[in-house]
PDB file of C-alpha atoms in Angstrom:
ATOM      1  CA  MET A   1     -14.970  31.229 -66.054  1.00 83.00           C
ATOM      2  CA  THR A   2     -13.916  34.858 -66.397  1.00 93.00           C
ATOM      3  CA  ALA A   3     -11.166  36.235 -68.585  1.00 93.00           C
ATOM      4  CA  VAL A   4      -9.070  36.959 -65.497  1.00 94.00           C
ATOM      5  CA  GLY A   5      -9.313  33.305 -64.453  1.00 94.00           C
ATOM      6  CA  TRP A   6      -8.180  32.119 -67.888  1.00 96.00           C
ATOM      7  CA  LEU A   7      -5.348  34.652 -67.864  1.00 97.00           C
ATOM      8  CA  GLU A   8      -4.194  33.387 -64.468  1.00 97.00           C
ATOM      9  CA  ILE A   9      -4.198  29.783 -65.700  1.00 97.00           C
ATOM     10  CA  ILE A  10      -2.205  30.738 -68.800  1.00 97.00           C
ATOM     11  CA  ILE A  11       0.353  32.706 -66.768  1.00 98.00           C
ATOM     12  CA  VAL A  12       0.883  29.893 -64.249  1.00 97.00           C
ATOM     13  CA  LEU A  13       1.170  27.315 -67.017  1.00 97.00           C
ATOM     14  CA  ALA A  14       3.681  29.477 -68.896  1.00 97.00           C
ATOM     15  CA  LEU A  15       5.771  29.932 -65.739  1.00 97.00           C
ATOM     16  CA  VAL A  16       5.797  26.201 -64.999  1.00 97.00           C
ATOM     17  CA  VAL A  17       6.716  25.264 -68.567  1.00 96.00           C
ATOM     18  CA  GLY A  18       9.312  28.049 -68.699  1.00 97.00           C
ATOM     19  CA  CYS A  19      10.998  26.854 -65.500  1.00 97.00           C
ATOM     20  CA  ALA A  20      10.961  23.138 -66.386  1.00 96.00           C
ATOM     21  CA  PHE A  21      14.029  23.036 -68.648  1.00 95.00           C
ATOM     22  CA  PRO A  22      16.384  25.267 -66.575  1.00 95.00           C
ATOM     23  CA  LEU A  23      15.385  23.572 -63.318  1.00 96.00           C
ATOM     24  CA  GLY A  24      15.699  20.104 -64.866  1.00 96.00           C
ATOM     25  CA  THR A  25      19.148  20.935 -66.217  1.00 95.00           C
ATOM     26  CA  PHE A  26      20.247  22.252 -62.820  1.00 95.00           C
ATOM     27  CA  MET A  27      18.928  19.159 -61.020  1.00 96.00           C
ATOM     28  CA  ALA A  28      20.682  16.847 -63.486  1.00 96.00           C
ATOM     29  CA  THR A  29      23.947  18.718 -62.899  1.00 95.00           C
ATOM     30  CA  VAL A  30      23.562  18.408 -59.118  1.00 92.00           C
ATOM     31  CA  PHE A  31      22.660  14.698 -59.234  1.00 92.00           C
ATOM     32  CA  GLU A  32      25.660  13.967 -61.464  1.00 94.00           C
ATOM     33  CA  GLY A  33      27.901  15.542 -58.827  1.00 87.00           C
ATOM     34  CA  HIS A  34      29.163  18.418 -60.956  1.00 93.00           C
ATOM     35  CA  ARG A  35      29.936  21.905 -59.643  1.00 92.00           C
ATOM     36  CA  THR A  36      27.128  24.494 -59.894  1.00 92.00           C
ATOM     37  CA  PHE A  37      26.863  28.199 -59.166  1.00 92.00           C
ATOM     38  CA  LEU A  38      25.554  27.373 -55.666  1.00 91.00           C
ATOM     39  CA  THR A  39      28.490  25.114 -54.751  1.00 91.00           C
ATOM     40  CA  PRO A  40      30.621  27.897 -53.180  1.00 93.00           C
ATOM     41  CA  ILE A  41      27.668  28.932 -50.995  1.00 93.00           C
ATOM     42  CA  VAL A  42      26.059  25.604 -50.100  1.00 92.00           C
ATOM     43  CA  GLY A  43      29.213  23.430 -50.101  1.00 90.00           C
ATOM     44  CA  PRO A  44      30.691  24.741 -46.834  1.00 94.00           C
ATOM     45  CA  LEU A  45      27.282  24.521 -45.129  1.00 94.00           C
ATOM     46  CA  GLU A  46      26.842  20.949 -46.283  1.00 91.00           C
ATOM     47  CA  ARG A  47      30.323  19.937 -45.111  1.00 92.00           C
ATOM     48  CA  GLY A  48      29.639  21.640 -41.752  1.00 94.00           C
ATOM     49  CA  PHE A  49      26.415  19.691 -41.262  1.00 91.00           C
ATOM     50  CA  TYR A  50      28.212  16.471 -42.195  1.00 90.00           C
ATOM     51  CA  ARG A  51      30.943  17.219 -39.654  1.00 92.00           C
ATOM     52  CA  LEU A  52      28.418  18.059 -36.896  1.00 91.00           C
ATOM     53  CA  SER A  53      26.370  14.923 -37.480  1.00 84.00           C
ATOM     54  CA  GLY A  54      29.369  12.625 -37.976  1.00 84.00           C
ATOM     55  CA  VAL A  55      28.356  11.582 -41.491  1.00 84.00           C
ATOM     56  CA  ASN A  56      30.892  10.401 -44.046  1.00 87.00           C
ATOM     57  CA  PRO A  57      29.502  11.559 -47.439  1.00 85.00           C
ATOM     58  CA  GLU A  58      31.562   8.937 -49.290  1.00 86.00           C
ATOM     59  CA  GLU A  59      30.077   6.011 -47.334  1.00 88.00           C
ATOM     60  CA  GLU A  60      26.730   4.503 -48.331  1.00 87.00           C
ATOM     61  CA  GLN A  61      24.110   3.611 -45.728  1.00 86.00           C
ATOM     62  CA  ASP A  62      22.916   0.071 -45.324  1.00 90.00           C
ATOM     63  CA  TRP A  63      19.237  -0.610 -44.703  1.00 93.00           C
ATOM     64  CA  LEU A  64      19.541  -0.626 -40.916  1.00 93.00           C
ATOM     65  CA  LYS A  65      21.295   2.753 -40.706  1.00 88.00           C
ATOM     66  CA  TYR A  66      18.774   4.220 -43.136  1.00 91.00           C
ATOM     67  CA  THR A  67      15.846   2.887 -41.098  1.00 95.00           C
ATOM     68  CA  LEU A  68      17.272   4.236 -37.851  1.00 93.00           C
ATOM     69  CA  SER A  69      17.952   7.613 -39.468  1.00 89.00           C
ATOM     70  CA  MET A  70      14.376   7.821 -40.704  1.00 94.00           C
ATOM     71  CA  LEU A  71      12.969   6.866 -37.301  1.00 96.00           C
ATOM     72  CA  VAL A  72      15.107   9.461 -35.508  1.00 94.00           C
ATOM     73  CA  PHE A  73      14.115  12.114 -38.053  1.00 94.00           C
ATOM     74  CA  ALA A  74      10.424  11.244 -37.782  1.00 97.00           C
ATOM     75  CA  GLY A  75      10.655  11.315 -33.982  1.00 96.00           C
ATOM     76  CA  GLY A  76      12.331  14.723 -34.083  1.00 95.00           C
ATOM     77  CA  CYS A  77       9.634  16.039 -36.411  1.00 97.00           C
ATOM     78  CA  PHE A  78       6.952  14.656 -34.115  1.00 96.00           C
ATOM     79  CA  LEU A  79       8.496  16.353 -31.104  1.00 96.00           C
ATOM     80  CA  ALA A  80       8.853  19.651 -32.974  1.00 96.00           C
ATOM     81  CA  LEU A  81       5.219  19.457 -34.059  1.00 95.00           C
ATOM     82  CA  TYR A  82       4.068  18.561 -30.557  1.00 92.00           C
ATOM     83  CA  LEU A  83       5.966  21.483 -29.033  1.00 90.00           C
TER      84      LEU A  83
END
């Protein structure tokens, strides 16, 4: 392997390791439901999509609703791919 190949591997590895902690911290904050710097931007979009699709974000899905949602989503993806 050439020196350029080794340098590329080292750079990619350094970038991945360097991004792991900040990205992990951000994901933990999001999954805990806390406010992040993207909340003012993404929050209204998310609420708009919920309103358009008729989803209550406070209500959990049972297995049947989840299965139907996945089937509808997969069917939509299939149609988009076919078109």
